[in-house]
mmCIF file of C-alpha atoms in Angstrom:
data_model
loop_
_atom_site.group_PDB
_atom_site.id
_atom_site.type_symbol
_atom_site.label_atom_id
_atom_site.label_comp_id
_atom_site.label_asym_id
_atom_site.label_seq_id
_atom_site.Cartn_x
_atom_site.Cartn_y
_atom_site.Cartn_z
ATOM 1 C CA UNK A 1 -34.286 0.771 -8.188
ATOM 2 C CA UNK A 2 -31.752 2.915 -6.569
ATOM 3 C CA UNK A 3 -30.057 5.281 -8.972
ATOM 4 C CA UNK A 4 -26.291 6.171 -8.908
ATOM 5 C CA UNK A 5 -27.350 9.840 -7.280
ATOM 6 C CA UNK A 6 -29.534 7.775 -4.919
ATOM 7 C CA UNK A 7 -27.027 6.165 -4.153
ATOM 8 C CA UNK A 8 -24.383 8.718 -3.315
ATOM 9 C CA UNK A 9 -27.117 10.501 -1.793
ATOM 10 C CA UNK A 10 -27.931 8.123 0.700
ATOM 11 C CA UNK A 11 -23.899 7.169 1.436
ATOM 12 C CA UNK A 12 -23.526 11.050 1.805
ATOM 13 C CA UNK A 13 -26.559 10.985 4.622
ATOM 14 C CA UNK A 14 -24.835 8.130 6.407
ATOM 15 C CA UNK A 15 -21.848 9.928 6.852
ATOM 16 C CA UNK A 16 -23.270 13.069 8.085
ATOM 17 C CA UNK A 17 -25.321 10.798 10.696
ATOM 18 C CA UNK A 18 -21.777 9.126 11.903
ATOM 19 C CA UNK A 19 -20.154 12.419 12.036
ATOM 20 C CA UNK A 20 -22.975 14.316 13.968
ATOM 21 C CA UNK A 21 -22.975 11.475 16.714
ATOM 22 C CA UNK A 22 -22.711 12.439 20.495
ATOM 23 C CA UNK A 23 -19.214 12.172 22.303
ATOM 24 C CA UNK A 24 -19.359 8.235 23.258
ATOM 25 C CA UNK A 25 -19.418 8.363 26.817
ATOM 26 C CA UNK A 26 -20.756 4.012 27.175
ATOM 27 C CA UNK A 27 -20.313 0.843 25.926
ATOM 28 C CA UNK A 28 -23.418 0.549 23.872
ATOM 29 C CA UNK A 29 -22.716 4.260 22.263
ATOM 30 C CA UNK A 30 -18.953 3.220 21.545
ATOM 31 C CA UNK A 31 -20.672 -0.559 20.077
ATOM 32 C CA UNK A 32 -23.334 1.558 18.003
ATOM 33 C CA UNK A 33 -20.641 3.550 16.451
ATOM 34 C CA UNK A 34 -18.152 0.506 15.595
ATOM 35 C CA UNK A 35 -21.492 -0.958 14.386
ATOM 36 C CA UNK A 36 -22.158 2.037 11.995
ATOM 37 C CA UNK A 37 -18.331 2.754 10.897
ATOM 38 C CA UNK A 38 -18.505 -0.908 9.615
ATOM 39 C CA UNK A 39 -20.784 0.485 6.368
ATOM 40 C CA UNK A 40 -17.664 2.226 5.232
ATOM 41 C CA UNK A 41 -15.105 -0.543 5.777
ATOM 42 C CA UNK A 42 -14.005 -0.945 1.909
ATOM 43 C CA UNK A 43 -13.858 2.454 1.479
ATOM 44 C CA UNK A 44 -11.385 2.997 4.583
ATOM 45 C CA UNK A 45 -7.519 1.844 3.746
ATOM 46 C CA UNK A 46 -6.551 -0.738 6.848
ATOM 47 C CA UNK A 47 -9.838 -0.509 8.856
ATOM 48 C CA UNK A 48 -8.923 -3.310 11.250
ATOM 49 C CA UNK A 49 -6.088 -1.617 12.737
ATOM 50 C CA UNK A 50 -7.631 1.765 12.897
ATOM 51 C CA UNK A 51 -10.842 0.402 14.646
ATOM 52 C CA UNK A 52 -8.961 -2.463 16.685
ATOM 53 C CA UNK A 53 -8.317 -0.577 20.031
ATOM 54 C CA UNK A 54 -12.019 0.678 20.407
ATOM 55 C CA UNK A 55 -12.967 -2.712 19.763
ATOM 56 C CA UNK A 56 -10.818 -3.642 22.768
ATOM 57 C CA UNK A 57 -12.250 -0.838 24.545
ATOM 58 C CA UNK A 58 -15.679 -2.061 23.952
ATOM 59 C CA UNK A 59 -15.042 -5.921 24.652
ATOM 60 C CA UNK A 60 -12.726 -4.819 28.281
ATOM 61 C CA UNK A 61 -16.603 -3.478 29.546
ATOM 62 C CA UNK A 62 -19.020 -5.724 30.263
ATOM 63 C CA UNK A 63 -22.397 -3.524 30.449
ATOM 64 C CA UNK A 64 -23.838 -1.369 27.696
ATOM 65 C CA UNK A 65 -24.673 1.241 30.196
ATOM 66 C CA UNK A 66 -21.259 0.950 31.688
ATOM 67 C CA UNK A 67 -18.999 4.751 31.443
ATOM 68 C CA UNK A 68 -16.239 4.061 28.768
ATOM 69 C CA UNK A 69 -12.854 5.832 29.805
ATOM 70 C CA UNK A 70 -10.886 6.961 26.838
ATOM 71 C CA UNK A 71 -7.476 7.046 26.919
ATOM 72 C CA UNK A 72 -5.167 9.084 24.777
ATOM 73 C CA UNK A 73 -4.497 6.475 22.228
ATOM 74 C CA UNK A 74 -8.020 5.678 21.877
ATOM 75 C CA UNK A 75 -9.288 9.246 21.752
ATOM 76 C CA UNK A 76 -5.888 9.307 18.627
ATOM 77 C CA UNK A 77 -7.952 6.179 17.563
ATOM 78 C CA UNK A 78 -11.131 8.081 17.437
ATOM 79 C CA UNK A 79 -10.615 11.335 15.979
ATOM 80 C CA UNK A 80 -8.458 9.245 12.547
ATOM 81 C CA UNK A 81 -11.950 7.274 12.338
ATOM 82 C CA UNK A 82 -14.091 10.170 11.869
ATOM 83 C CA UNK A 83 -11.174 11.248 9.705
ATOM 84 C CA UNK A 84 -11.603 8.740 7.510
ATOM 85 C CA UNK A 85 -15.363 8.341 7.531
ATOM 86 C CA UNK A 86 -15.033 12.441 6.480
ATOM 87 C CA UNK A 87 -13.209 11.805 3.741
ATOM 88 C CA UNK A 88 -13.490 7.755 2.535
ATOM 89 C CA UNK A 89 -11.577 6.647 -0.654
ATOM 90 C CA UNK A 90 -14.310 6.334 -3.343
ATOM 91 C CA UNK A 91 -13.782 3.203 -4.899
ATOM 92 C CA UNK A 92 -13.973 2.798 -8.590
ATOM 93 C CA UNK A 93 -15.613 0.287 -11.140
ATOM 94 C CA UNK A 94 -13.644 -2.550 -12.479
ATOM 95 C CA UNK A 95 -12.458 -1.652 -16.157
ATOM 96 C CA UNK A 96 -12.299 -5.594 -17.358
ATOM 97 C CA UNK A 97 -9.539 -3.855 -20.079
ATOM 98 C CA UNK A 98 -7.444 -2.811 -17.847
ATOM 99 C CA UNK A 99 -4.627 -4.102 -15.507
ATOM 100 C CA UNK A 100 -5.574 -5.019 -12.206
ATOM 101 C CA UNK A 101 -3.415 -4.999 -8.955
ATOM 102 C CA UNK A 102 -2.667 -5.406 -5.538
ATOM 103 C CA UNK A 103 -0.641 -4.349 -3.093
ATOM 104 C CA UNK A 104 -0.924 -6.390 0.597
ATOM 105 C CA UNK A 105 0.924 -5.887 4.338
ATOM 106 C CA UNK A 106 0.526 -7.559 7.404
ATOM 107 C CA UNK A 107 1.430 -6.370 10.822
ATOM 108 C CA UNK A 108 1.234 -8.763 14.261
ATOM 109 C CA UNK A 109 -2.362 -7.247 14.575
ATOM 110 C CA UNK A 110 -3.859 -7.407 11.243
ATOM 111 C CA UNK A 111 -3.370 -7.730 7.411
ATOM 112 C CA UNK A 112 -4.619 -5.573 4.504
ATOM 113 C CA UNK A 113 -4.912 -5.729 0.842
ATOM 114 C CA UNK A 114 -5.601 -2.831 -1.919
ATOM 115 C CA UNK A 115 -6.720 -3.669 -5.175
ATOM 116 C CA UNK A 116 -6.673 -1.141 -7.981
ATOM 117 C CA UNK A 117 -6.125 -0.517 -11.592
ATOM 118 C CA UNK A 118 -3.910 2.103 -13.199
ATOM 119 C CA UNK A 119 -5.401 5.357 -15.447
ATOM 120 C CA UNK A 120 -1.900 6.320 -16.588
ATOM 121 C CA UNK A 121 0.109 7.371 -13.120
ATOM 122 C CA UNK A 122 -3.419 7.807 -11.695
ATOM 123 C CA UNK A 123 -4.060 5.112 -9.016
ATOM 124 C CA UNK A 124 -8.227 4.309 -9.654
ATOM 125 C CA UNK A 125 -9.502 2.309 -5.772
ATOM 126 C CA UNK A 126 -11.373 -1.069 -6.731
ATOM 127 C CA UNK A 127 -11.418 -2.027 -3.168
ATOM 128 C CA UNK A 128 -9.574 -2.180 0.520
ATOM 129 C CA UNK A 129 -10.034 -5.343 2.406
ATOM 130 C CA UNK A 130 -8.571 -5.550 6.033
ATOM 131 C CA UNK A 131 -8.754 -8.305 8.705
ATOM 132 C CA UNK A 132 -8.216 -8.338 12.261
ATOM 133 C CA UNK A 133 -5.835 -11.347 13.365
ATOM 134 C CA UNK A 134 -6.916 -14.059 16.076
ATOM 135 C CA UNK A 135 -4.650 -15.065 18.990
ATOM 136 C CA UNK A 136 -2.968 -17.887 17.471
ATOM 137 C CA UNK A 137 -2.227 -15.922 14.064
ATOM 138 C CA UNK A 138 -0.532 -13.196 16.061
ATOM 139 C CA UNK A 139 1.888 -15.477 16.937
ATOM 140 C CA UNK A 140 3.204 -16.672 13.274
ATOM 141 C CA UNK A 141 6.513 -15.237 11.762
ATOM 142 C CA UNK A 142 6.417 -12.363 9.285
ATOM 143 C CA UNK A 143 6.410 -14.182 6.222
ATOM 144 C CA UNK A 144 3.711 -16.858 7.246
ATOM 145 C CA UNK A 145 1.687 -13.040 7.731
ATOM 146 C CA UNK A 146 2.548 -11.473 4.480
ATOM 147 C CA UNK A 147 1.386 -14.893 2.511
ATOM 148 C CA UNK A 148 -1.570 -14.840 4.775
ATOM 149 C CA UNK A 149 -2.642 -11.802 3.543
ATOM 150 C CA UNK A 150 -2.614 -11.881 0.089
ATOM 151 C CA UNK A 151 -4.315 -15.529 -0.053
ATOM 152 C CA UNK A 152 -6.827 -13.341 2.160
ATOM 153 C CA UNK A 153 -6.569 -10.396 -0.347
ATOM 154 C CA UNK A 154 -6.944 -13.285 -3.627
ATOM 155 C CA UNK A 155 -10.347 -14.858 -1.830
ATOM 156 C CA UNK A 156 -11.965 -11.909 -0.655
ATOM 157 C CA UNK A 157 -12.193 -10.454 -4.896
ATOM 158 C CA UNK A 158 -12.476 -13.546 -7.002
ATOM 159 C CA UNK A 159 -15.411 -12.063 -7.968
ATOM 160 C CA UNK A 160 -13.754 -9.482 -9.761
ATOM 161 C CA UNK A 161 -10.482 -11.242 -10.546
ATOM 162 C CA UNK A 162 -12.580 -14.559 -12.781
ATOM 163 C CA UNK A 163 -9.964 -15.171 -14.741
ATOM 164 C CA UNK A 164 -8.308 -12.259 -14.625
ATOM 165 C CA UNK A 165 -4.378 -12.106 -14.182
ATOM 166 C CA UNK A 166 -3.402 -10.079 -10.706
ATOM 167 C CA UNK A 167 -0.040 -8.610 -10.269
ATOM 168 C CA UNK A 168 0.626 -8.450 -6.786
ATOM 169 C CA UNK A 169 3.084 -6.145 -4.777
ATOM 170 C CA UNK A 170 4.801 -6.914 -1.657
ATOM 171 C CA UNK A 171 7.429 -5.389 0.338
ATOM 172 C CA UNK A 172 8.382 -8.765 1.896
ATOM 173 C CA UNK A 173 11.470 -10.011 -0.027
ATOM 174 C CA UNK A 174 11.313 -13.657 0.929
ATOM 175 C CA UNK A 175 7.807 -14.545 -0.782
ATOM 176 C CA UNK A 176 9.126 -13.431 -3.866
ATOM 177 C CA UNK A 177 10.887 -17.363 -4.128
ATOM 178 C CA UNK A 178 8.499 -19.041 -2.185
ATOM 179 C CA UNK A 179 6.230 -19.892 -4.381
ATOM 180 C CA UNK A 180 8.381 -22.532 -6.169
ATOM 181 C CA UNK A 181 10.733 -23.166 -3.418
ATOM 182 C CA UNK A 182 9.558 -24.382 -0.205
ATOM 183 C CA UNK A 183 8.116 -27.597 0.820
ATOM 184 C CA UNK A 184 7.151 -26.141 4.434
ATOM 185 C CA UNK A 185 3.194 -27.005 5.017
ATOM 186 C CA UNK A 186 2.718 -24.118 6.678
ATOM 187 C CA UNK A 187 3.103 -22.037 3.324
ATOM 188 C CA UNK A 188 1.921 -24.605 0.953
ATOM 189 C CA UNK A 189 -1.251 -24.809 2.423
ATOM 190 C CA UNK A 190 -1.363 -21.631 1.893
ATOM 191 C CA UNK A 191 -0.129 -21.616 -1.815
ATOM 192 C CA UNK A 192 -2.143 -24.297 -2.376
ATOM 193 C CA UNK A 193 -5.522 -22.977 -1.695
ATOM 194 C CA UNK A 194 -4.992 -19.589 -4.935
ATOM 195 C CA UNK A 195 -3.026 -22.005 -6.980
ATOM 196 C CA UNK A 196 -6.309 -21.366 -9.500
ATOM 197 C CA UNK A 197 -5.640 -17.942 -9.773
ATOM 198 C CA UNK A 198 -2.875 -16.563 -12.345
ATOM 199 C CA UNK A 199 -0.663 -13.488 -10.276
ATOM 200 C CA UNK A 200 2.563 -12.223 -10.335
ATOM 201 C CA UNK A 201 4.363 -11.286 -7.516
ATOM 202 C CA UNK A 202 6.407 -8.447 -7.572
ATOM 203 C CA UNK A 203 8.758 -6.917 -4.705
ATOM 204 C CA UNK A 204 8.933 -3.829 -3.531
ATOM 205 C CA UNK A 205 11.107 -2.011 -0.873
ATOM 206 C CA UNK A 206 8.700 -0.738 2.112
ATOM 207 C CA UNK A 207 8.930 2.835 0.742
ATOM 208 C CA UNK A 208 7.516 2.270 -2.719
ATOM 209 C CA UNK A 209 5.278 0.033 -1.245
ATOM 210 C CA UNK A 210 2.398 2.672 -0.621
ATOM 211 C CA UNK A 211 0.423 0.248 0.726
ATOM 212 C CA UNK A 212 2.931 -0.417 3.995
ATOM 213 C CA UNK A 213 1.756 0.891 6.674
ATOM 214 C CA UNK A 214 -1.167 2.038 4.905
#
């Protein structure tokens, strides 16, 4: 059995194997490295939208031995993965006596959602979960988005949540009354499908919100 120090140990060689790669100069070297960066997803605030353009990259070529030209906003792309890979956001255990919350945003490319619990002002990561959004989500209004992505947030840690109450934070003012006031399918689908699960939701203007544009 794996040890905490084997553990860490083996997370810290992973990292040093990402970071020491060659400059990606192909399709299946740019793949490979997507491939790899995906071990340190839930340690990496809004890893969708970091990673989406190199994913583009990689999808726009159709062989793996095919030469991959980078442009400026990928190479931008790029260099804030490694970033982030350098230096991921250890995630904590869940204290079941403490508070736990979550803070959510949604852009027209993806959605995110950090969950954490409070040491006094410290802020202790449980976990960062971040999806890409198809076509046809794209499309939907903001608030459709922001509702999307905390039923997303809710379903991706029931584990941890069983029964737990989740406070939620949001710097989209209109959800705030939607819960109880709207009959539009759209959302109550939505509402419908965490109605199980206890949460408050709380607004907050984008620039308390430090999970906006996380």
């Amino acid at each position: 059995m794996l040890t905490v120090f084997d553990l860490l140990r083996r997370i810290q060689q992973y990292k040093n194997l990402f970071l020491n790669r060659i400059t990606q100069t192909n399709k299946g070297e740019l793949v490979s490295l997507l491939a790899s960066s995906n071990f340190f997803r839930s340690s990496i605030p809004n890893y969708e939208n970091l990673t989406a353009g190199l994913y583009n990259l990689a999808n726009f070529v159709t062989n793996k031995k095919d030469k991959i030209n980078f442009d400026e906003k990928n190479l931008y792309a790029l260099k804030n993965l490694n970033k982030a890979i350098s230096n991921p956001k250890w995630l904590r255990r869940l204290d079941p006596n403490k508070q736990i919350y979550m803070k959510t945003d949604a852009s027209q490319l993806a959605i995110g959602d950090f969950v954490y619990q409070l040491d006094g002002q410290n802020i202790l990561p449980i976990q960062y979960y971040s999806k890409k959004l198809t076509k046809c989500k794209r499309s939907r209004c903001a608030t459709y988005l922001e509702l999307y992505s905390i039923v997303y947030g809710i379903q991706k840690c029931r584990a941890l949540l069983s029964g737990r109450k989740l406070t939620i934070y949001t710097d989209h003012k209109p959800l705030v009354g939607l819960r109880i006031g709207t009959n539009i399918s759209k959302y109550m689908e939505l509402l419908f499908s965490i109605e199980d699960q206890e949460y408050k939701l709380i607004y907050k203007r984008g620039c308390e919100n430090h999970m906006a544009y996380f």
